[in-house]
XYZ file of C-alpha atoms in Angstrom:
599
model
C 232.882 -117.433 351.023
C 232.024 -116.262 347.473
C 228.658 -115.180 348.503
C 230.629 -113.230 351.614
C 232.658 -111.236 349.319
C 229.895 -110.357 347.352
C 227.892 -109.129 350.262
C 231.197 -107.336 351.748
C 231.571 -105.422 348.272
C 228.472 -104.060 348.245
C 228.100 -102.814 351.550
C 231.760 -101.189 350.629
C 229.985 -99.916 347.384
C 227.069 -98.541 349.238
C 229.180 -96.890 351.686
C 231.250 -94.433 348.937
C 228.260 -94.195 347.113
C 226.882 -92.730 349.946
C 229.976 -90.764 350.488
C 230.524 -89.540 347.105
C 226.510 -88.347 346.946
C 227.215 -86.154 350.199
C 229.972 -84.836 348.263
C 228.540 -83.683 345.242
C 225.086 -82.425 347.479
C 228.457 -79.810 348.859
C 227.229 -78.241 344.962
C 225.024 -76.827 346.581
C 226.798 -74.275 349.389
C 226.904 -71.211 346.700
C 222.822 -71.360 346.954
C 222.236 -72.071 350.735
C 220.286 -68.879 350.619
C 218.261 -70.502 348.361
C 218.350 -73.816 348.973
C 217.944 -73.341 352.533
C 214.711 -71.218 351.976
C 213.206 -73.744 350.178
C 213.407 -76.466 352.794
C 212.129 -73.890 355.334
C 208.973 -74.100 353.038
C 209.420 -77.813 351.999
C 208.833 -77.883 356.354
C 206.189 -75.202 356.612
C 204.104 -76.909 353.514
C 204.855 -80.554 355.183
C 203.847 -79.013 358.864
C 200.194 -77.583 357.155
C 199.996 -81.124 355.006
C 199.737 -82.460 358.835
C 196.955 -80.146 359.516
C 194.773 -81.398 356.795
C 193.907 -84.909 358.761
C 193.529 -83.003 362.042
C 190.994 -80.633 360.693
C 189.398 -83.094 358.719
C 188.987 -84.997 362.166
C 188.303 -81.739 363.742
C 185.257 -81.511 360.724
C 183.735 -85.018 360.639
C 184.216 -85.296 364.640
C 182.048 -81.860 364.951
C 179.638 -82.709 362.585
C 179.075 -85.852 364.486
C 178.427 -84.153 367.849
C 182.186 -83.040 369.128
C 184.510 -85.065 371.178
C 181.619 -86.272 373.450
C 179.272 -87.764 370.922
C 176.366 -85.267 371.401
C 175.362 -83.378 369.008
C 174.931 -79.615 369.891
C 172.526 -78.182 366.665
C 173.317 -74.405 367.187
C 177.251 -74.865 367.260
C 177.020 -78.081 365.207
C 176.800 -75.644 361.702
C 179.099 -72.522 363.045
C 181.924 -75.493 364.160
C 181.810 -76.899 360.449
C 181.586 -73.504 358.760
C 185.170 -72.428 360.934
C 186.869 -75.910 360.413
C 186.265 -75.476 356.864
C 187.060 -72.184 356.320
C 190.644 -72.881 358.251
C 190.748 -76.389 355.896
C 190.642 -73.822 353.000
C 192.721 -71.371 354.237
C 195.688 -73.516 355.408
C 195.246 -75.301 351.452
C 195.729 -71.132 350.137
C 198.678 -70.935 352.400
C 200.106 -74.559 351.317
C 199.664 -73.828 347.527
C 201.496 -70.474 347.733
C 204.111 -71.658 349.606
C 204.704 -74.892 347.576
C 204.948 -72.424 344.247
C 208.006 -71.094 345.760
C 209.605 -73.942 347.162
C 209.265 -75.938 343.679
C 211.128 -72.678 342.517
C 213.939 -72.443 344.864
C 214.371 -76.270 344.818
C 215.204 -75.374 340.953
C 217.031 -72.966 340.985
C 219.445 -74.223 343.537
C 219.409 -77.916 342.011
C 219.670 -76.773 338.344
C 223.097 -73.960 339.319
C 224.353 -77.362 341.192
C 224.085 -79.529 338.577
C 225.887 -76.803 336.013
C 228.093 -76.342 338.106
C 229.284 -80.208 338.873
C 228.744 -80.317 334.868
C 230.996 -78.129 334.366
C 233.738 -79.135 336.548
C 233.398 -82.885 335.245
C 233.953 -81.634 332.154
C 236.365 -79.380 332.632
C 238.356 -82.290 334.474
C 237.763 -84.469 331.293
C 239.091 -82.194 329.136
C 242.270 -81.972 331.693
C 242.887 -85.147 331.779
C 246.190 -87.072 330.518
C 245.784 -89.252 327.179
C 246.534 -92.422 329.050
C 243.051 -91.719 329.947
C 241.214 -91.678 327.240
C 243.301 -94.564 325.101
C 241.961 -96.597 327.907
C 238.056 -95.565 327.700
C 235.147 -95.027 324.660
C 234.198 -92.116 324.127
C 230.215 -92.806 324.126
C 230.917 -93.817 327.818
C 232.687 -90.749 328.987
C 229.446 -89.317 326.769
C 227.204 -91.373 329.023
C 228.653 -89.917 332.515
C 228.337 -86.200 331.461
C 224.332 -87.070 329.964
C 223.032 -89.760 331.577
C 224.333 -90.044 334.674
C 224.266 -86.354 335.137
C 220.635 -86.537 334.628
C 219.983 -89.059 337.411
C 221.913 -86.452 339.917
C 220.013 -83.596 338.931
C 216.445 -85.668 339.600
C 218.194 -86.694 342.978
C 219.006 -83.185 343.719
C 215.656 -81.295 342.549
C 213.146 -84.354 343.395
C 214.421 -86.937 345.197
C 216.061 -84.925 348.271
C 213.256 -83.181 348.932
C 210.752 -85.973 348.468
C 213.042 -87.672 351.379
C 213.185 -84.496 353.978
C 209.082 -84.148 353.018
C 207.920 -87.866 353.436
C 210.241 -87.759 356.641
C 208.667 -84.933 358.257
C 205.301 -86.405 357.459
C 206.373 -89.837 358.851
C 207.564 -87.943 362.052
C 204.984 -85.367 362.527
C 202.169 -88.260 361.790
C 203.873 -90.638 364.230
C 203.711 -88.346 366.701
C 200.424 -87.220 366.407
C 198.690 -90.900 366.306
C 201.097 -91.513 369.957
C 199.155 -88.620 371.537
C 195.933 -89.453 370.132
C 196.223 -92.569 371.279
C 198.954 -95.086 372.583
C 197.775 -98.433 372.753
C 196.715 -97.740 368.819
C 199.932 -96.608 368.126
C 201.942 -99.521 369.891
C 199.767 -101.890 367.201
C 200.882 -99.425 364.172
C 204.359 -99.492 364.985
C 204.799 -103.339 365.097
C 205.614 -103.571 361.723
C 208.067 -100.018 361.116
C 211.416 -102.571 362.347
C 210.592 -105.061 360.101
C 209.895 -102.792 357.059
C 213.080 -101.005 357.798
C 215.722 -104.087 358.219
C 213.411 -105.536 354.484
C 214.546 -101.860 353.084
C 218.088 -102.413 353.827
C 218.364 -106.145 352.629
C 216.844 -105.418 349.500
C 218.267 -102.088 349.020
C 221.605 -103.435 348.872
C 220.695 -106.029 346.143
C 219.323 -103.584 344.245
C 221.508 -101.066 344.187
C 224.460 -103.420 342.699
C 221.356 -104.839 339.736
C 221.134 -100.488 339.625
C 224.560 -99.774 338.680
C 224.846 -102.944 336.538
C 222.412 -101.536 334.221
C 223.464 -98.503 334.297
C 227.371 -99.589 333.137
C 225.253 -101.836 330.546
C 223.011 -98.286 329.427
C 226.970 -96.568 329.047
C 228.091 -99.543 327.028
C 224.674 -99.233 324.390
C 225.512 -95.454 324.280
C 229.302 -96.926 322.593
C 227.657 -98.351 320.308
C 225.308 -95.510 318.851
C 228.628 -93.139 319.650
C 230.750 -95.423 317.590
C 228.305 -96.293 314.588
C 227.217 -92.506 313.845
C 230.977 -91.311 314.040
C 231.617 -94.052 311.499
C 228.476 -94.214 309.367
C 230.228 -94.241 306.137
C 232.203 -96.987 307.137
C 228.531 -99.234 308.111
C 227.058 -98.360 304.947
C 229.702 -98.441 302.567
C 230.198 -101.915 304.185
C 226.442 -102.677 304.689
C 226.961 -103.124 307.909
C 223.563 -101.512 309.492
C 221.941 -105.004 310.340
C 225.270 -105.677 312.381
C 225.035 -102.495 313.985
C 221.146 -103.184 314.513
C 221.780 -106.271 315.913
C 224.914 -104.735 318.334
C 223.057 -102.349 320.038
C 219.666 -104.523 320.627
C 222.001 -107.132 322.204
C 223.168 -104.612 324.557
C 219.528 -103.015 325.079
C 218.824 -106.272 325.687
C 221.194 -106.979 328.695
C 219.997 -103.674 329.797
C 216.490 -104.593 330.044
C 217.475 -107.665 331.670
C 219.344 -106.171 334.374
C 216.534 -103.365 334.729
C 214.155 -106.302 334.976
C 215.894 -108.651 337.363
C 215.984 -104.901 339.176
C 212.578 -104.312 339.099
C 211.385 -107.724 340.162
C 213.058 -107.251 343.385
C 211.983 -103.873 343.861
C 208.378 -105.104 342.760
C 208.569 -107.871 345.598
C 209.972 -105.635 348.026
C 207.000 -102.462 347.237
C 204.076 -105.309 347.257
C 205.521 -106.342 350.298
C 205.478 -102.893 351.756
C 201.932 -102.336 350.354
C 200.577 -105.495 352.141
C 202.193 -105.183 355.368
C 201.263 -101.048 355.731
C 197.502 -101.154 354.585
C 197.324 -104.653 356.422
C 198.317 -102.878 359.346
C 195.939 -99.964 358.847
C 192.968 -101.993 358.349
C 193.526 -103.928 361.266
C 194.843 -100.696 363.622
C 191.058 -99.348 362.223
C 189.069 -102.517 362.739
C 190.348 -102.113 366.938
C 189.711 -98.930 367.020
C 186.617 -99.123 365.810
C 185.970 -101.484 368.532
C 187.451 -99.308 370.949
C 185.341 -96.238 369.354
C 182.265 -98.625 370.018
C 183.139 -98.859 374.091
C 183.693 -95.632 374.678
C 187.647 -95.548 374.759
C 188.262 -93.285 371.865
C 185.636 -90.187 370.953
C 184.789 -89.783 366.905
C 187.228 -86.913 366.545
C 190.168 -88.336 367.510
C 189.321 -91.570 365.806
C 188.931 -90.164 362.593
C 191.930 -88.037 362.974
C 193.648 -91.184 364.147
C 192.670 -93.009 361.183
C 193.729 -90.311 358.793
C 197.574 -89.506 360.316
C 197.655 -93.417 359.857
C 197.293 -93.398 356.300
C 199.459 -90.514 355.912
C 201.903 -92.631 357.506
C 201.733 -95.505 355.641
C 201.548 -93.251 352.436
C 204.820 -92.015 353.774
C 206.738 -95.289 354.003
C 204.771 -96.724 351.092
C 206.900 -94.046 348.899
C 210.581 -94.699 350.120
C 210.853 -97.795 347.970
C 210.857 -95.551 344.903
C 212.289 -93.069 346.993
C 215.226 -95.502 347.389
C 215.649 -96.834 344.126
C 216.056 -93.550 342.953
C 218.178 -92.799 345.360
C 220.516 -96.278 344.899
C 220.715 -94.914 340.854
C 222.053 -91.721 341.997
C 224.388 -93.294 343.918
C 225.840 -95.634 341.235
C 225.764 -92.427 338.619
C 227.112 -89.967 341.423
C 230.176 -92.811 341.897
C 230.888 -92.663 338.149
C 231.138 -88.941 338.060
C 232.933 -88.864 341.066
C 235.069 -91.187 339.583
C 235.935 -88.554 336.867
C 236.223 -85.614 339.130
C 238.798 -87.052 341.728
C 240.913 -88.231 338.972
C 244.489 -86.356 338.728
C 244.772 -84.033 335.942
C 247.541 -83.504 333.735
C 250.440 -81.608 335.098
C 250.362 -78.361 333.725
C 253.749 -76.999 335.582
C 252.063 -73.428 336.761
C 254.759 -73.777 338.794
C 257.490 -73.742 336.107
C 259.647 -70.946 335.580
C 258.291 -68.935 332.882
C 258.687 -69.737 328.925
C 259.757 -67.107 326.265
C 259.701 -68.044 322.343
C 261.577 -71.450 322.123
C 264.103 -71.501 319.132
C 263.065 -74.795 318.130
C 265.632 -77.178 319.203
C 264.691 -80.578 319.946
C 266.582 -83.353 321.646
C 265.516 -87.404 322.275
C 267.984 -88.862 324.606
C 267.597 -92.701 324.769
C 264.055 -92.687 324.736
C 262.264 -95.780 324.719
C 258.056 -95.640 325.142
C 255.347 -98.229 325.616
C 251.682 -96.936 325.766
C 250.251 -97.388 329.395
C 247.622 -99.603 327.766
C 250.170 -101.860 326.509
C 253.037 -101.710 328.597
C 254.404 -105.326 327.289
C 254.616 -103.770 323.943
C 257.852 -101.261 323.221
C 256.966 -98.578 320.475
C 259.670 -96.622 320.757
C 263.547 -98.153 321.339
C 266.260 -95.988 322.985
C 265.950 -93.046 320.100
C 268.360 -90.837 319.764
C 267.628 -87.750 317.894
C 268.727 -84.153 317.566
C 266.858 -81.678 315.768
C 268.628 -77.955 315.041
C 266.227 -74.965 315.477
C 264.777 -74.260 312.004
C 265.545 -77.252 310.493
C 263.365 -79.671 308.344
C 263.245 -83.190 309.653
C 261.229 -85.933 307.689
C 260.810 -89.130 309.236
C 259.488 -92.016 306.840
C 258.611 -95.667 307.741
C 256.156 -98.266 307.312
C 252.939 -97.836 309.478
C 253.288 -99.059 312.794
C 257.192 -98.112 313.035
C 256.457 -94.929 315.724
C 256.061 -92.056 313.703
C 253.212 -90.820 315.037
C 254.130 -91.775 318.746
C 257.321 -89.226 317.992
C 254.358 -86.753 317.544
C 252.889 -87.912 320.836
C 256.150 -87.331 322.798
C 257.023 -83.943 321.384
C 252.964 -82.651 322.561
C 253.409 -84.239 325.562
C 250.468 -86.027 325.041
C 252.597 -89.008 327.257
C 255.799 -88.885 328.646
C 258.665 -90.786 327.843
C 258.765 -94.502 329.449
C 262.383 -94.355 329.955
C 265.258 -91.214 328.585
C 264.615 -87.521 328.023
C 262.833 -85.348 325.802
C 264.370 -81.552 325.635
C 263.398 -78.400 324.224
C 266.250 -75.661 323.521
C 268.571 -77.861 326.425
C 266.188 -78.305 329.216
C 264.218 -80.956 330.202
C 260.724 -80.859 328.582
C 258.773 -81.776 332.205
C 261.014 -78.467 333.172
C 257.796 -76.537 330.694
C 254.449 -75.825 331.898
C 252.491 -77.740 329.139
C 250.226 -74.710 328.337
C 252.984 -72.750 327.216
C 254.782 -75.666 325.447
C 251.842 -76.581 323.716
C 251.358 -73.078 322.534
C 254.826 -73.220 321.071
C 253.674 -75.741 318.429
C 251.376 -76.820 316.109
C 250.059 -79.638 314.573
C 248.457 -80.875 311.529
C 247.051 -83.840 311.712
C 246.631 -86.534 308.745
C 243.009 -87.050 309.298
C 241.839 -83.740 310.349
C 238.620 -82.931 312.919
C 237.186 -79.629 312.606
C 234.789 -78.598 315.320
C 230.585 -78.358 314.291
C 231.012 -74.790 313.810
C 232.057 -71.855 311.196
C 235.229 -72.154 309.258
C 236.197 -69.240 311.076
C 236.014 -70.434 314.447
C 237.813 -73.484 312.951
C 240.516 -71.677 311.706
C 240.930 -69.213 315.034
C 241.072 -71.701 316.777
C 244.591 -72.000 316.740
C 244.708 -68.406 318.023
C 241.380 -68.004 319.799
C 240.410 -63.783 319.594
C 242.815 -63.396 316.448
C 241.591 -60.191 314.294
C 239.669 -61.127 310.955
C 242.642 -59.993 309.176
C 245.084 -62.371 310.433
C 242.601 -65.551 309.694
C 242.090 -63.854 306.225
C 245.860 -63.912 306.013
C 246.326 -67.438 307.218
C 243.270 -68.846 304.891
C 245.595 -67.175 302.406
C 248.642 -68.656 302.527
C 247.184 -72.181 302.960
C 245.338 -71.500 299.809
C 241.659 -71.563 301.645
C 241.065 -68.149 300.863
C 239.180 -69.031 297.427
C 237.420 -71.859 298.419
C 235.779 -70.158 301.497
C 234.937 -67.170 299.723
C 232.911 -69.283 297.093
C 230.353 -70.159 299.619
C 227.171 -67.673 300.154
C 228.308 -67.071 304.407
C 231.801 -67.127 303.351
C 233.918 -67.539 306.834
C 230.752 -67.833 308.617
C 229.880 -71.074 306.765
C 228.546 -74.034 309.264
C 231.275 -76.665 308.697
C 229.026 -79.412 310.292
C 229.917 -81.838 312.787
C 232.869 -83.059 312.185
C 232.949 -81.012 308.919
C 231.099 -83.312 307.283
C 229.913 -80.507 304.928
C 233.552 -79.761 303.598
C 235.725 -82.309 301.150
C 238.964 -83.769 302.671
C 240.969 -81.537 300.871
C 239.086 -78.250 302.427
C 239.065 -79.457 305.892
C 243.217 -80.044 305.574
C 243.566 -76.400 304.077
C 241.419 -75.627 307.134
C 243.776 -77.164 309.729
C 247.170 -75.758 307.940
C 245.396 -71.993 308.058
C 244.847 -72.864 311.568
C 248.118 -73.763 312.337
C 249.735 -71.009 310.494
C 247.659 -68.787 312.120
C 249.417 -70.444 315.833
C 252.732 -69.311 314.433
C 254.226 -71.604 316.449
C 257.898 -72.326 316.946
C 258.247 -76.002 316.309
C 255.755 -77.177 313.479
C 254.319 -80.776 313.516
C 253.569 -82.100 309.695
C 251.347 -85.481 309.519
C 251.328 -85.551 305.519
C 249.747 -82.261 305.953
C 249.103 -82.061 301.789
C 247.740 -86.039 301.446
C 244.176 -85.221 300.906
C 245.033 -82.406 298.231
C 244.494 -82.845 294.994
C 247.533 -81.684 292.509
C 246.821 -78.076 291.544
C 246.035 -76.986 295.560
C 249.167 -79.246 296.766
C 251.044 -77.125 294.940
C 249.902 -73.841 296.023
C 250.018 -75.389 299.179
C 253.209 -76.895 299.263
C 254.350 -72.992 298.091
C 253.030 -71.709 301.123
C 254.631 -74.374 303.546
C 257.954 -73.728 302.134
C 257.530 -70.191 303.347
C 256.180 -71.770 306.612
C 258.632 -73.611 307.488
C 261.529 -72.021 306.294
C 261.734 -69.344 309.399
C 261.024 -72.438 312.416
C 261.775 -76.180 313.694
C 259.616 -78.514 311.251
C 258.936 -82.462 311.454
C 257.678 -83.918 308.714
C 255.864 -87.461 309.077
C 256.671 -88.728 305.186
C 254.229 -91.021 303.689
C 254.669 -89.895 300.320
C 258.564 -89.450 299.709
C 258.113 -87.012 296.954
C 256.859 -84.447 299.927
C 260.085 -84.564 301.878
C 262.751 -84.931 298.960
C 263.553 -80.584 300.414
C 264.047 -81.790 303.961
C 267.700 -80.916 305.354
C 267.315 -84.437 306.486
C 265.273 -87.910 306.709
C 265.327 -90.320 309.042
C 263.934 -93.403 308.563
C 262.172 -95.465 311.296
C 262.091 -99.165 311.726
C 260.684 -101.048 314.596
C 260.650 -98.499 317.069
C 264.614 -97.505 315.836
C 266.414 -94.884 313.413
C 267.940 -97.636 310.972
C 269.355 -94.269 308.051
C 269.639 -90.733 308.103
C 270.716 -88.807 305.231
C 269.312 -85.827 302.585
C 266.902 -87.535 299.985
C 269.913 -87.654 297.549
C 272.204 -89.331 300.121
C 269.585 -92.151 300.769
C 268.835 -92.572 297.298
C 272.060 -94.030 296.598
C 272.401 -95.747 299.316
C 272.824 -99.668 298.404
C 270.296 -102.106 300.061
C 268.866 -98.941 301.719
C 264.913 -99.177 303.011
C 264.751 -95.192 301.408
C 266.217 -96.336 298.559
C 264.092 -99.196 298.053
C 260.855 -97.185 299.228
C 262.129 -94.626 296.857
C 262.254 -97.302 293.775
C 258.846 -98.563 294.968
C 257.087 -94.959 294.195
C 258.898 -93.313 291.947
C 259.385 -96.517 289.595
């Protein structure tokens, strides 16, 4: 029964791999022109590769006296000069033709594959968070490389190496039935037993295929995961550990590729065997029906030829196929990412003008999709005035940052509502929400390239002015204009090349620079050191003082201004008060949280 289910998953595998590979080949209708053209010639140059064993039996046959046997010495020479002189043409013809196709074949594959590249990524980048909390990113890395890769061979080798090496299987078929019959009734004894042993053990390997594969995704984690954290291995000399990670995986890869290839190894000796066996045997009768007359020398050796073209033909699918079974398992991945549903941006949503900032949680309970058992957040209630100051402070874990989550609409709420200004958030398109706020982020990421593209970012096509303004005010101005390329400076991936402190005055320029109408604070001066936090601190105070801010307070001496703090417990809102309110509050958590810093 086991075994059954095995067998019944596989064929359903094979079937929307299939599927989803005629799907993504539908790439390829803006270049018909193209594409099309080029399997005109991939059939013209297949059609003149059939020539080359009838002119070569056409050659040998003449020099050997024609299709009677006799030798004729005047037309013996002029017969092998014309033969050879077509041979050579028809190779001109071939080669010229074949320069193109290999062109258009490129062209057309190549725009495909940018194309499905770019809507896979543009569909990554679209989709919800619940997505990504429940992947790695070095696999979601692995689709848009590796498996991409595999397509694109599919696309600009493999297809046409199937259309060519059926044409020549067809055309050479054909030819070896009307040179001769009974010949060809011996050759094609073995096709339906080739052809049921290429299903069978295409089946098998296409499930070892796409086990590898999902092994090769899980290796790429690891080097994803190690060089995002390599401070973290080294400062914890942990490179042997990471050494040892990834050749265990490698490992299992190699395995699986191996157990792969055995089968495919059996299946291609097989295949070898059973063609050339076939040939040498189809050659040794005919040779014996060449010696009684039955069969001239022309047709023989022509017959002889089109046969090894044919088993040439069918000796290549095996590859042919197990390139073909990886594209399949890599085209199901992708696929996988395409046909997933996007966020919902709400283009349909009534148009938003500048929000005044007011901000409403109405019984709102969350639990992350990836851990539904657990509740984060437990029926909050808050309301937030436009242009005040909210800090909320609690120990880690509490909810802060899901609060943070909620208001980007990263996820929506499990249970309650969220509102903006007294309407529903889902009532938003999230475009135009999104562009209504801004967020710095405790640990910041700047993006691999100049700190002014870092910095516009939060206004992409803002005038150099208005980021000179912005680097200003979140005292970055000085900093950046201490480096030789100034703004142009190459932060480095991740902007490695920038201290903590710089790449936080980076992210408050950028968000200043959004003037947005709610502003979203994650201990936006932690990685400061005293002099900027100051300047800085200046400059938020100005910030914030004209829009809706939320504060997440690690540090209480950062929200002692707020007009009020909440603090969070478990998922709940246990005080609320001004800093001066809390402070006196007996058997308080602020007040004790308070005593714990300040004291």
């Amino acid at each position: 029964m086991w075994k059954r289910n095995k067998k019944n998953e596989a064929n359903e595998e094979a079937d929307k791999g299939l599927s989803e590979l005629f799907k993504l080949v539908s790439y390829l209708g803006p270049y018909r022109l193209c594409f099309y053209s080029a399997l005109i010639c991939l059939f013209v140059t297949a059609l003149l590769s059939l020539a080359f064993p009838y002119l070569m039996g056409e050659l040998i046959g003449g020099s050997m006296g024609g299709t009677d046997g006799i030798a004729d010495p005047k037309n013996v020479k002029e017969k092998i000069n014309s033969v050879a002189l077509i041979l050579v043409t028809v190779l001109a013809v071939q080669a010229f033709i074949a320069y193109w196709r290999v062109r258009w074949f490129a062209f057309a594959g190549e725009s495909a594959l940018a194309d499905i590249r770019k809507d896979a990524y543009g569909k990554l980048i679209k989709l919800p968070m619940s997505y990504f909390s429940e992947r790695r990113v070095g696999e979601l890395c692995s689709r848009i490389s590796a498996d991409l890769s595999l397509i694109r061979d599919t696309l600009i080798l493999t297809v046409p190496q199937i259309i060519r090496q059926a044409v020549m299987l067809v055309g050479g078929i054909s030819f070896i039935a009307w040179a001769s019959p009974k010949l060809t009734m011996v050759m094609l004894l073995c096709i339906p037993i080739v052809v049921i042993l290429m299903g069978i053990f295409g089946r098998g390997i296409r499930v070892q295929t796409r086990e590898a594969q999902d092994e090769l995704a899980a290796s790429n984690v690891i080097v994803e995961e190690s060089l995002h954290g390599i401070a973290s291995v080294k400062a914890f000399t942990n490179e042997s550990h990471e050494e040892l990670r990834y050749s265990e995986s490698i490992k299992g890869f190699v395995n699986l590729t191996l157990s792969a290839s055995k089968a495919r190894a059996l299946f291609v000796s097989f295949i070898i065997f059973a063609l050339f066996g076939v040939i040498t045997f189809v050659i040794w009768y005919g040779a014996g029906m060449l010696d009684r007359g039955e069969i001239n020398a022309t047709k023989f050796t022509q017959f002889v030829l089109f046969s090894i073209f044919v088993g040439a033909a069918l000796g290549s699918f095996p590859d042919i196929l197990s390139q073909l079974h990886k594209a399949v398992g890599a085209t199901v991945r992708v696929r996988e990412i395409i046909s997933e549903r996007p966020e919902p941006e709400g283009d349909d949503c009534e148009k938003l003008s500048r929000l005044r900032g007011e901000v409403r949680f109405i019984d709102v309970s969350f639990s992350y999709p990836s851990r539904k058992e657990v509740e984060v957040l437990k029926e909050i209630n808050l309301s937030v005035n436009a242009g005040e100051r909210v800090a909320i402070v609690g120990a880690s874990g509490a909810g802060k940052s899901t609060l943070f989550q909620l208001l980007m609409r990263f996820y929506d709420p499990s249970s309650g509502e969220l509102q903006f200004d007294g309407q529903n958030a889902a009532n938003y398109s999230l475009r135009e929400l999104r562009n209504q706020m801004a967020i710095v982020p405790q640990e910041v990421l700047l993006f691999g390239g100049s700190i002014r593209e870092n910095i516009a970012y939060g206004c992409p096509g803002a005038e150099n002015s208005h980021i000179i303004a912005a680097a200003e005010k979140a005292n970055a101005h000085e900093f950046i204009q201490s480096f030789p390329e100034s703004y142009q400076t190459i932060v480095g991936d991740r902007g490695v090349k920038l201290s903590g402190g710089q790449r936080q005055r980076i992210a408050i320029a950028r968000a200043i620079l959004a003037d947005p109408a709610i502003l979203l604070l994650d201990e936006a001066t932690s990685s400061l050191d005293s002099e900027s936090e100051g300047l800085v601190n200046e400059a938020l105070e100005t910030l914030m003082s004209e829009r809706t801010s939320i504060i997440i307070a690690h540090r209480l001496a950062t929200v002692r201004g707020a007009d009020r703090i909440l603090v969070l417990r478990d998922g709940r809102f246990i005080e609320s008060g001004t800093h001066e309110e809390l402070s006196c509050k007996d058997g308080g958590v602020y007040k004790m949280l308070s005593e714990l810093q300040f004291n």
